Amino acid sequence: MTSTESELSMEDRIKKFVTLIDAGTYTAAAKQLHTSQPALTTAVQKLEREIKSPLLVRGSRMLQMTREGEVVYAHGQQLIREEQNLQSELGALAGQKQPFVLGCIDSIALTIVQAKLLPILETDSEVSLIVQNSAILLEELKQGRLDMAIIVEQPQRLPEYAERFLGDEKFALVYRKSEAEQYAAEAKAGTLHNFLAYNHESTTYRMLENQLGQNRIAIEPSLYSTNPSVLAGLVQQGKGITALPLAFAGQHIGGKLAEIDLRKPLYRPIYAFWHKDRKLPASIEDFLDATEIQVV
């Protein structure tokens, strides 16, 4: 063990343990920490000796925490958030912009960029924008790699996280204009064939399927994608019919695409989530207010 490793505090080792669990493997965690795998193994073993309990289930092929490991992991996450908050407060006092990592689903990211809302946050933060689907963004938030996630409403409550409802993002059921007669007939008959759908395991898919059912329309998916731009492009090529956020559909309706008029609208609720213990930049309220106006 080098002198540097021997001088690590217990808090440092706890934070290394958090990184290990989040990374999923010793190899990935060592790379993130810019250390060697043996050094990381030594740090975890020393932490186990300090707390007099094993942190990981031995013999498991994947990293599996013991009950003591779960307690240490939760404590480590709290340490990291407190450190982030301290850096943010000290930076604000010094007039320095602090890093702020914002995760958004693609349609909301497009709305934010088009409406030029990021400069609101950039008044007091160095903003990084991460665009992904809701499931990945929520996991990134839980692992502390995001400061805030703007995603689709979650089916289960998240007690450790604060949330703010930003509005219902409207969807349009669209098809290529040249196929109007075909899809009007299918909608009237109650089944849309060649439906280009969101990932069938996603919250968005379940919401849209339910809402189309309320319009007495069933769907027969022929393709799944988490990218609305891909779905829009396929519809333009005559590959089927789909439901798109208006942020994407509105650019094409009236051109190559047309919209089916539904009795009950299609939408998905959009929320901002952040950890209750995370201190957010002063500009966040103005940013969320502006985003709320755009989403509704």
Short mmCIF file of C-alpha atoms in Angstrom, two decimals, residues 58-269:
data_model
loop_
_atom_site.label_atom_id
_atom_site.label_comp_id
_atom_site.label_asym_id
_atom_site.label_seq_id
_atom_site.Cartn_x
_atom_site.Cartn_y
_atom_site.Cartn_z
CA ARG A 58 -18.93 -13.26 -0.66
CA GLY A 59 -19.21 -15.76 -3.50
CA SER A 60 -21.79 -13.71 -5.43
CA ARG A 61 -20.97 -13.30 -9.12
CA MET A 62 -22.35 -9.75 -9.05
CA LEU A 63 -21.72 -7.11 -6.40
CA GLN A 64 -24.33 -7.69 -3.73
CA MET A 65 -24.34 -5.65 -0.54
CA THR A 66 -24.91 -7.02 2.93
CA ARG A 67 -27.32 -5.14 5.19
CA GLU A 68 -24.30 -3.38 6.69
CA GLY A 69 -23.13 -2.54 3.18
CA GLU A 70 -26.49 -0.96 2.38
CA VAL A 71 -26.21 1.24 5.48
CA VAL A 72 -22.67 2.31 4.55
CA TYR A 73 -23.73 2.95 0.94
CA ALA A 74 -26.62 5.21 2.03
CA HIS A 75 -24.30 7.07 4.40
CA GLY A 76 -21.77 7.48 1.59
CA GLN A 77 -24.35 8.95 -0.75
CA GLN A 78 -25.24 11.46 1.98
CA LEU A 79 -21.57 12.36 2.40
CA ILE A 80 -21.22 13.01 -1.32
CA ARG A 81 -24.33 15.20 -1.43
CA GLU A 82 -23.15 17.19 1.60
CA GLU A 83 -19.81 17.72 -0.10
CA GLN A 84 -21.55 18.88 -3.29
CA ASN A 85 -23.74 21.27 -1.31
CA LEU A 86 -20.72 22.68 0.53
CA GLN A 87 -18.87 23.26 -2.74
CA SER A 88 -21.94 24.94 -4.23
CA GLU A 89 -22.40 27.30 -1.28
CA LEU A 90 -18.72 28.22 -1.11
CA GLY A 91 -18.63 28.71 -4.87
CA ALA A 92 -21.69 30.95 -4.74
CA LEU A 93 -20.08 33.07 -2.02
CA ALA A 94 -17.00 33.41 -4.22
CA GLY A 95 -19.12 34.29 -7.25
CA GLN A 96 -18.13 31.10 -9.06
CA LYS A 97 -20.47 29.09 -11.23
CA GLN A 98 -20.92 25.50 -10.02
CA PRO A 99 -21.46 22.36 -12.15
CA PHE A 100 -25.10 21.38 -12.61
CA VAL A 101 -25.97 18.22 -14.54
CA LEU A 102 -29.50 18.19 -15.94
CA GLY A 103 -31.02 15.07 -17.46
CA CYS A 104 -34.02 15.31 -19.82
CA ILE A 105 -35.98 13.03 -22.08
CA ASP A 106 -35.42 13.98 -25.72
CA SER A 107 -38.64 15.85 -26.42
CA ILE A 108 -38.26 18.02 -23.31
CA ALA A 109 -34.59 18.67 -24.13
CA LEU A 110 -35.71 19.84 -27.60
CA THR A 111 -38.30 22.16 -26.06
CA ILE A 112 -35.77 23.60 -23.61
CA VAL A 113 -33.20 24.23 -26.33
CA GLN A 114 -35.70 25.70 -28.81
CA ALA A 115 -37.18 27.98 -26.15
CA LYS A 116 -33.66 29.06 -25.11
CA LEU A 117 -34.25 28.20 -21.45
CA LEU A 118 -30.75 26.93 -20.60
CA PRO A 119 -29.36 30.49 -20.25
CA ILE A 120 -31.60 30.87 -17.19
CA LEU A 121 -29.59 28.15 -15.42
CA GLU A 122 -26.32 29.38 -16.86
CA THR A 123 -26.56 32.61 -14.89
CA ASP A 124 -25.17 30.79 -11.84
CA SER A 125 -24.24 27.30 -13.07
CA GLU A 126 -22.02 25.47 -15.53
CA VAL A 127 -24.73 23.34 -17.10
CA SER A 128 -24.32 19.91 -18.69
CA LEU A 129 -27.38 18.53 -20.49
CA ILE A 130 -27.80 14.74 -20.67
CA VAL A 131 -30.51 13.37 -23.02
CA GLN A 132 -31.78 9.84 -22.44
CA ASN A 133 -34.96 7.89 -21.76
CA SER A 134 -36.70 8.13 -18.38
CA ALA A 135 -35.49 4.77 -17.03
CA ILE A 136 -31.81 5.54 -17.63
CA LEU A 137 -32.10 9.11 -16.33
CA LEU A 138 -33.79 7.94 -13.13
CA GLU A 139 -31.01 5.43 -12.52
CA GLU A 140 -28.39 8.13 -13.18
CA LEU A 141 -30.18 10.38 -10.67
CA LYS A 142 -30.22 7.63 -8.04
CA GLN A 143 -26.49 7.07 -8.52
CA GLY A 144 -25.77 10.75 -8.04
CA ARG A 145 -24.60 11.46 -11.58
CA LEU A 146 -27.45 13.90 -12.20
CA ASP A 147 -28.52 16.89 -10.13
CA MET A 148 -32.02 16.85 -11.63
CA ALA A 149 -33.98 14.66 -14.03
CA ILE A 150 -36.95 15.86 -16.09
CA ILE A 151 -38.79 12.71 -17.05
CA VAL A 152 -42.16 11.02 -17.40
CA GLU A 153 -44.23 10.56 -14.25
CA GLN A 154 -43.13 7.41 -12.41
CA PRO A 155 -45.62 4.66 -11.48
CA GLN A 156 -44.07 4.38 -7.99
CA ARG A 157 -43.40 7.24 -5.58
CA LEU A 158 -39.78 8.13 -4.83
CA PRO A 159 -39.73 9.07 -1.12
CA GLU A 160 -36.10 10.30 -1.11
CA TYR A 161 -36.72 12.71 -3.97
CA ALA A 162 -38.49 16.01 -4.28
CA GLU A 163 -40.64 16.44 -7.35
CA ARG A 164 -42.42 19.12 -9.30
CA PHE A 165 -45.15 18.60 -11.87
CA LEU A 166 -44.29 20.58 -14.99
CA GLY A 167 -47.36 19.80 -17.07
CA ASP A 168 -48.88 17.32 -19.49
CA GLU A 169 -46.84 16.92 -22.65
CA LYS A 170 -49.32 16.61 -25.51
CA PHE A 171 -49.02 13.91 -28.17
CA ALA A 172 -50.38 13.72 -31.71
CA LEU A 173 -51.38 10.55 -33.56
CA VAL A 174 -49.74 11.10 -36.96
CA TYR A 175 -49.44 9.39 -40.34
CA ARG A 176 -48.26 10.28 -43.82
CA LYS A 177 -50.79 12.43 -45.67
CA SER A 178 -50.86 10.14 -48.68
CA GLU A 179 -52.14 7.32 -46.41
CA ALA A 180 -55.00 9.31 -44.88
CA GLU A 181 -57.76 7.06 -46.21
CA GLN A 182 -56.11 3.89 -44.89
CA TYR A 183 -55.54 5.13 -41.34
CA ALA A 184 -58.89 6.88 -41.07
CA ALA A 185 -60.52 3.54 -41.88
CA GLU A 186 -58.33 1.66 -39.39
CA ALA A 187 -59.06 4.17 -36.62
CA LYS A 188 -62.79 3.89 -37.30
CA ALA A 189 -62.55 0.08 -37.25
CA GLY A 190 -60.75 0.27 -33.90
CA THR A 191 -57.31 -1.18 -34.72
CA LEU A 192 -54.18 0.57 -35.98
CA HIS A 193 -51.86 -1.80 -37.83
CA ASN A 194 -48.14 -1.10 -38.35
CA PHE A 195 -48.06 1.07 -35.23
CA LEU A 196 -44.59 2.48 -34.56
CA ALA A 197 -44.39 2.45 -30.79
CA TYR A 198 -42.26 3.55 -27.90
CA ASN A 199 -40.40 0.77 -26.08
CA HIS A 200 -43.10 -1.65 -24.90
CA GLU A 201 -41.67 -1.72 -21.35
CA SER A 202 -41.68 2.07 -21.01
CA THR A 203 -44.13 4.17 -19.01
CA THR A 204 -44.88 6.20 -22.15
CA TYR A 205 -45.95 3.09 -24.05
CA ARG A 206 -48.31 2.00 -21.27
CA MET A 207 -49.82 5.48 -21.01
CA LEU A 208 -50.40 5.84 -24.75
CA GLU A 209 -51.81 2.33 -25.08
CA ASN A 210 -54.27 3.07 -22.28
CA GLN A 211 -55.27 6.47 -23.69
CA LEU A 212 -55.78 5.05 -27.18
CA GLY A 213 -57.92 2.37 -25.57
CA GLN A 214 -60.06 5.15 -24.06
CA ASN A 215 -60.54 6.30 -27.66
CA ARG A 216 -61.59 2.72 -28.52
CA ILE A 217 -58.48 2.17 -30.60
CA ALA A 218 -56.19 -0.85 -30.22
CA ILE A 219 -52.68 -0.95 -31.62
CA GLU A 220 -50.62 -3.64 -33.31
CA PRO A 221 -46.98 -2.52 -32.95
CA SER A 222 -44.64 -3.38 -35.79
CA LEU A 223 -41.56 -1.58 -34.42
CA TYR A 224 -40.35 -0.11 -31.14
CA SER A 225 -38.03 2.85 -30.59
CA THR A 226 -37.20 5.19 -27.72
CA ASN A 227 -36.33 7.98 -30.18
CA PRO A 228 -39.22 10.15 -31.46
CA SER A 229 -37.04 11.49 -34.29
CA VAL A 230 -36.64 7.93 -35.58
CA LEU A 231 -40.40 7.34 -35.32
CA ALA A 232 -41.14 10.58 -37.20
CA GLY A 233 -38.67 9.65 -39.94
CA LEU A 234 -40.23 6.20 -40.38
CA VAL A 235 -43.71 7.66 -40.64
CA GLN A 236 -42.49 10.06 -43.33
CA GLN A 237 -41.19 7.04 -45.22
CA GLY A 238 -44.63 5.43 -45.09
CA LYS A 239 -43.63 2.70 -42.62
CA GLY A 240 -46.64 3.14 -40.35
CA ILE A 241 -48.50 5.39 -37.93
CA THR A 242 -47.27 6.62 -34.54
CA ALA A 243 -47.93 8.91 -31.57
CA LEU A 244 -45.39 11.71 -31.22
CA PRO A 245 -44.80 14.55 -28.75
CA LEU A 246 -45.98 17.78 -30.34
CA ALA A 247 -42.41 19.10 -29.99
CA PHE A 248 -41.53 16.67 -32.78
CA ALA A 249 -44.85 16.19 -34.60
CA GLY A 250 -45.58 19.92 -34.86
CA GLN A 251 -42.59 20.38 -37.14
CA HIS A 252 -44.06 17.98 -39.71
CA ILE A 253 -47.87 18.22 -39.41
CA GLY A 254 -49.17 20.21 -42.34
CA GLY A 255 -46.20 19.16 -44.46
CA LYS A 256 -45.82 15.44 -45.08
CA LEU A 257 -47.78 14.38 -42.00
CA ALA A 258 -51.37 14.68 -40.85
CA GLU A 259 -52.98 14.17 -37.44
CA ILE A 260 -55.97 12.03 -36.49
CA ASP A 261 -58.50 13.97 -34.45
CA LEU A 262 -59.18 11.99 -31.27
CA ARG A 263 -62.09 12.26 -28.88
CA LYS A 264 -59.75 12.12 -25.87
CA PRO A 265 -56.27 13.68 -26.09
CA LEU A 266 -52.98 11.84 -25.77
CA TYR A 267 -50.47 13.10 -23.24
CA ARG A 268 -47.85 12.13 -20.66
CA PRO A 269 -47.26 13.93 -17.33
#
